PDB file of C-alpha atoms in Angstrom:
ATOM      1  CA  MET A  29     122.619  78.365  96.951  1.00 84.00           C
ATOM      2  CA  ASP A  30     125.991  79.514  98.337  1.00 91.00           C
ATOM      3  CA  LEU A  31     127.168  79.117 101.935  1.00 93.00           C
ATOM      4  CA  TYR A  32     126.371  82.743 102.773  1.00 92.00           C
ATOM      5  CA  GLU A  33     122.706  82.147 101.935  1.00 93.00           C
ATOM      6  CA  ARG A  34     122.600  78.744 103.651  1.00 94.00           C
ATOM      7  CA  VAL A  35     123.729  80.180 106.990  1.00 94.00           C
ATOM      8  CA  GLY A  36     121.083  82.893 106.799  1.00 94.00           C
ATOM      9  CA  LYS A  37     122.904  85.755 105.095  1.00 93.00           C
ATOM     10  CA  GLU A  38     123.768  88.787 107.209  1.00 92.00           C
ATOM     11  CA  ALA A  39     121.037  88.175 109.815  1.00 96.00           C
ATOM     12  CA  GLY A  40     122.134  84.558 110.288  1.00 96.00           C
ATOM     13  CA  ILE A  41     125.784  85.538 110.621  1.00 96.00           C
ATOM     14  CA  ASP A  42     124.896  88.267 113.130  1.00 96.00           C
ATOM     15  CA  ALA A  43     123.010  85.736 115.260  1.00 98.00           C
ATOM     16  CA  VAL A  44     125.841  83.191 115.081  1.00 97.00           C
ATOM     17  CA  VAL A  45     128.483  85.749 116.068  1.00 97.00           C
ATOM     18  CA  ASP A  46     126.379  87.001 118.996  1.00 98.00           C
ATOM     19  CA  GLU A  47     125.838  83.423 120.227  1.00 98.00           C
ATOM     20  CA  PHE A  48     129.512  82.614 119.642  1.00 97.00           C
ATOM     21  CA  TYR A  49     130.755  85.464 121.823  1.00 97.00           C
ATOM     22  CA  LYS A  50     128.318  84.523 124.601  1.00 98.00           C
ATOM     23  CA  LEU A  51     129.978  81.109 124.639  1.00 98.00           C
ATOM     24  CA  VAL A  52     133.510  82.503 124.314  1.00 97.00           C
ATOM     25  CA  LEU A  53     133.083  84.850 127.277  1.00 97.00           C
ATOM     26  CA  GLN A  54     131.962  81.915 129.445  1.00 98.00           C
ATOM     27  CA  ASP A  55     134.888  79.694 128.461  1.00 97.00           C
ATOM     28  CA  ASP A  56     137.817  79.693 130.886  1.00 97.00           C
ATOM     29  CA  LEU A  57     140.357  78.715 128.233  1.00 95.00           C
ATOM     30  CA  VAL A  58     139.719  81.579 125.803  1.00 94.00           C
ATOM     31  CA  LYS A  59     137.818  84.353 127.574  1.00 96.00           C
ATOM     32  CA  GLY A  60     141.066  85.935 128.758  1.00 94.00           C
ATOM     33  CA  PHE A  61     141.929  86.939 125.210  1.00 92.00           C
ATOM     34  CA  PHE A  62     138.930  89.295 125.316  1.00 93.00           C
ATOM     35  CA  ALA A  63     139.311  90.730 128.836  1.00 93.00           C
ATOM     36  CA  LYS A  64     140.234  94.220 127.605  1.00 93.00           C
ATOM     37  CA  THR A  65     138.306  94.078 124.333  1.00 93.00           C
ATOM     38  CA  ASP A  66     135.429  96.293 123.299  1.00 96.00           C
ATOM     39  CA  MET A  67     133.100  93.382 122.561  1.00 96.00           C
ATOM     40  CA  LYS A  68     130.642  95.425 120.492  1.00 96.00           C
ATOM     41  CA  MET A  69     133.453  96.436 118.166  1.00 94.00           C
ATOM     42  CA  GLN A  70     134.892  92.910 118.189  1.00 93.00           C
ATOM     43  CA  ALA A  71     131.520  91.403 117.267  1.00 96.00           C
ATOM     44  CA  ARG A  72     131.100  93.967 114.495  1.00 93.00           C
ATOM     45  CA  LYS A  73     134.512  93.085 113.029  1.00 91.00           C
ATOM     46  CA  GLN A  74     133.782  89.377 113.319  1.00 92.00           C
ATOM     47  CA  LYS A  75     130.441  89.812 111.566  1.00 93.00           C
ATOM     48  CA  GLN A  76     132.138  91.739 108.749  1.00 89.00           C
ATOM     49  CA  PHE A  77     134.788  89.052 108.429  1.00 86.00           C
ATOM     50  CA  PHE A  78     132.283  86.188 108.274  1.00 89.00           C
ATOM     51  CA  ASN A  79     130.067  88.077 105.859  1.00 87.00           C
ATOM     52  CA  HIS A  80     133.077  88.387 103.572  1.00 86.00           C
ATOM     53  CA  VAL A  81     134.503  84.850 103.802  1.00 85.00           C
ATOM     54  CA  LEU A  82     131.081  83.260 103.405  1.00 88.00           C
ATOM     55  CA  GLY A  83     130.347  85.205 100.236  1.00 83.00           C
ATOM     56  CA  GLY A  84     128.687  88.408 101.381  1.00 79.00           C
ATOM     57  CA  LYS A  85     130.102  91.920 101.712  1.00 69.00           C
ATOM     58  CA  ASN A  86     133.754  92.878 101.433  1.00 67.00           C
ATOM     59  CA  TYR A  87     135.930  92.919 104.560  1.00 60.00           C
ATOM     60  CA  TYR A  88     138.119  95.945 105.199  1.00 62.00           C
ATOM     61  CA  GLY A  89     139.636  94.985 108.557  1.00 64.00           C
ATOM     62  CA  LYS A  90     143.159  93.866 109.387  1.00 67.00           C
ATOM     63  CA  ASN A  91     144.413  90.601 107.998  1.00 70.00           C
ATOM     64  CA  MET A  92     144.453  87.693 110.444  1.00 68.00           C
ATOM     65  CA  LYS A  93     148.207  87.691 110.969  1.00 70.00           C
ATOM     66  CA  VAL A  94     148.303  91.385 111.904  1.00 72.00           C
ATOM     67  CA  ALA A  95     145.137  91.205 114.013  1.00 71.00           C
ATOM     68  CA  HIS A  96     146.437  88.303 116.139  1.00 72.00           C
ATOM     69  CA  LYS A  97     150.158  89.114 116.309  1.00 80.00           C
ATOM     70  CA  GLY A  98     151.568  88.808 119.801  1.00 68.00           C
ATOM     71  CA  MET A  99     148.375  87.457 121.349  1.00 73.00           C
ATOM     72  CA  GLY A 100     149.906  84.077 122.114  1.00 74.00           C
ATOM     73  CA  VAL A 101     147.160  82.061 120.470  1.00 84.00           C
ATOM     74  CA  ARG A 102     148.089  78.373 120.466  1.00 86.00           C
ATOM     75  CA  ASP A 103     146.537  75.343 118.811  1.00 86.00           C
ATOM     76  CA  VAL A 104     144.519  74.557 121.930  1.00 88.00           C
ATOM     77  CA  HIS A 105     142.940  78.036 121.836  1.00 89.00           C
ATOM     78  CA  PHE A 106     142.312  77.920 118.098  1.00 89.00           C
ATOM     79  CA  ASN A 107     140.638  74.534 118.435  1.00 90.00           C
ATOM     80  CA  ARG A 108     138.454  75.705 121.319  1.00 92.00           C
ATOM     81  CA  ILE A 109     137.350  78.746 119.321  1.00 91.00           C
ATOM     82  CA  ALA A 110     136.412  76.442 116.437  1.00 92.00           C
ATOM     83  CA  GLU A 111     134.471  74.194 118.845  1.00 95.00           C
ATOM     84  CA  LEU A 112     132.600  77.177 120.266  1.00 96.00           C
ATOM     85  CA  LEU A 113     131.804  78.475 116.795  1.00 95.00           C
ATOM     86  CA  ALA A 114     130.424  75.064 115.837  1.00 95.00           C
ATOM     87  CA  LYS A 115     128.371  74.978 119.044  1.00 96.00           C
ATOM     88  CA  ALA A 116     127.001  78.474 118.391  1.00 96.00           C
ATOM     89  CA  MET A 117     125.934  77.489 114.894  1.00 95.00           C
ATOM     90  CA  SER A 118     124.408  74.240 116.126  1.00 96.00           C
ATOM     91  CA  ASN A 119     122.540  76.077 118.906  1.00 97.00           C
ATOM     92  CA  LEU A 120     120.951  78.249 116.217  1.00 97.00           C
ATOM     93  CA  GLY A 121     119.967  75.354 113.978  1.00 96.00           C
ATOM     94  CA  VAL A 122     122.661  75.625 111.313  1.00 96.00           C
ATOM     95  CA  LYS A 123     122.961  72.227 109.625  1.00 94.00           C
ATOM     96  CA  ASP A 124     126.042  70.034 110.079  1.00 93.00           C
ATOM     97  CA  LYS A 125     127.041  70.348 106.414  1.00 93.00           C
ATOM     98  CA  GLU A 126     127.188  74.136 106.680  1.00 94.00           C
ATOM     99  CA  ILE A 127     128.976  73.968 110.040  1.00 94.00           C
ATOM    100  CA  GLN A 128     131.674  71.776 108.488  1.00 92.00           C
ATOM    101  CA  GLU A 129     132.037  74.148 105.530  1.00 92.00           C
ATOM    102  CA  VAL A 130     132.418  77.147 107.845  1.00 92.00           C
ATOM    103  CA  LEU A 131     134.981  75.288 109.973  1.00 91.00           C
ATOM    104  CA  ALA A 132     136.940  74.396 106.829  1.00 91.00           C
ATOM    105  CA  ILE A 133     137.136  78.105 106.013  1.00 90.00           C
ATOM    106  CA  VAL A 134     138.149  78.937 109.593  1.00 89.00           C
ATOM    107  CA  ALA A 135     140.882  76.272 109.415  1.00 89.00           C
ATOM    108  CA  THR A 136     142.552  78.182 106.582  1.00 86.00           C
ATOM    109  CA  THR A 137     143.318  80.994 109.059  1.00 85.00           C
ATOM    110  CA  HIS A 138     145.189  78.737 111.513  1.00 87.00           C
ATOM    111  CA  ASP A 139     148.734  79.547 110.451  1.00 85.00           C
ATOM    112  CA  ASP A 140     148.090  83.296 110.481  1.00 83.00           C
ATOM    113  CA  ILE A 141     146.469  83.232 113.926  1.00 86.00           C
ATOM    114  CA  CYS A 142     148.494  80.697 115.916  1.00 86.00           C
ATOM    115  CA  GLU A 143     151.896  81.084 117.446  1.00 83.00           C
ATOM    116  CA  ASN A 144     152.392  77.356 117.367  1.00 67.00           C
ATOM    117  CA  PRO A 145     154.026  75.808 120.460  1.00 50.00           C
ATOM    118  CA  VAL A 146     154.355  72.429 118.751  1.00 53.00           C
ATOM    119  CA  ILE A 147     157.066  73.820 116.494  1.00 48.00           C
ATOM    120  CA  GLU A 148     158.783  75.509 119.445  1.00 45.00           C
ATOM    121  CA  TRP A 149     158.593  72.331 121.502  1.00 42.00           C
ATOM    122  CA  ASN A 150     159.917  70.206 118.640  1.00 46.00           C
ATOM    123  CA  LEU A 151     162.933  72.478 118.222  1.00 48.00           C
ATOM    124  CA  GLN A 152     163.658  72.239 121.947  1.00 47.00           C
ATOM    125  CA  ALA A 153     163.219  68.465 121.865  1.00 48.00           C
ATOM    126  CA  VAL A 154     165.668  68.169 118.968  1.00 48.00           C
ATOM    127  CA  ALA A 155     168.223  70.317 120.805  1.00 49.00           C
ATOM    128  CA  ILE A 156     167.854  68.201 123.944  1.00 48.00           C
ATOM    129  CA  ALA A 157     168.036  64.948 121.979  1.00 50.00           C
ATOM    130  CA  VAL A 158     171.177  66.082 120.157  1.00 49.00           C
ATOM    131  CA  GLY A 159     172.719  67.134 123.459  1.00 51.00           C
ATOM    132  CA  LEU A 160     171.862  63.819 125.124  1.00 47.00           C
ATOM    133  CA  ALA A 161     173.115  61.854 122.145  1.00 46.00           C
ATOM    134  CA  ALA A 162     176.400  63.741 122.302  1.00 45.00           C
ATOM    135  CA  VAL A 163     176.720  63.124 126.044  1.00 44.00           C
ATOM    136  CA  GLY A 164     175.621  59.507 125.646  1.00 44.00           C
ATOM    137  CA  GLY A 165     178.074  58.983 122.820  1.00 43.00           C
ATOM    138  CA  PHE A 166     180.870  60.408 124.940  1.00 40.00           C
ATOM    139  CA  ILE A 167     179.958  58.146 127.860  1.00 39.00           C
ATOM    140  CA  PHE A 168     179.676  55.125 125.596  1.00 37.00           C
ATOM    141  CA  TYR A 169     183.010  55.907 123.945  1.00 36.00           C
ATOM    142  CA  LYS A 170     184.822  56.534 127.242  1.00 37.00           C
ATOM    143  CA  TYR A 171     183.589  53.493 129.172  1.00 37.00           C
ATOM    144  CA  TYR A 172     183.037  50.856 126.540  1.00 36.00           C
ATOM    145  CA  LYS A 173     185.955  51.367 124.194  1.00 36.00           C
TER     146      LYS A 173
END
């Protein structure tokens, strides 16, 4: 039996997505992303997407990169969404094995969804470190030569 069938096919996915968005809209970290969103349409798109990636019907929506461009989604948001999805599935009795398989699929979308601050921070840290090393080297050279 494939993952689509094990999570309850279309009816199971519909229930998970509905439960998921109930949790999302109560979560202070991520609910702001949906403040101006038509949630019925959003849930419909999400259901279509999950039906597709879990082995059901085809998905005809935007790709993840286009759909999330400019939203400012960071790792912390992505991780919270994954946690809430896992909680929604658990609340509905989806088994841990299936939850982990779904989360593995969700993880493949990370790079298309996130605008990753870790990379930005690392570039800033390198620039600062190089600048400090240059200043430190100058000070060392000037006073200890």
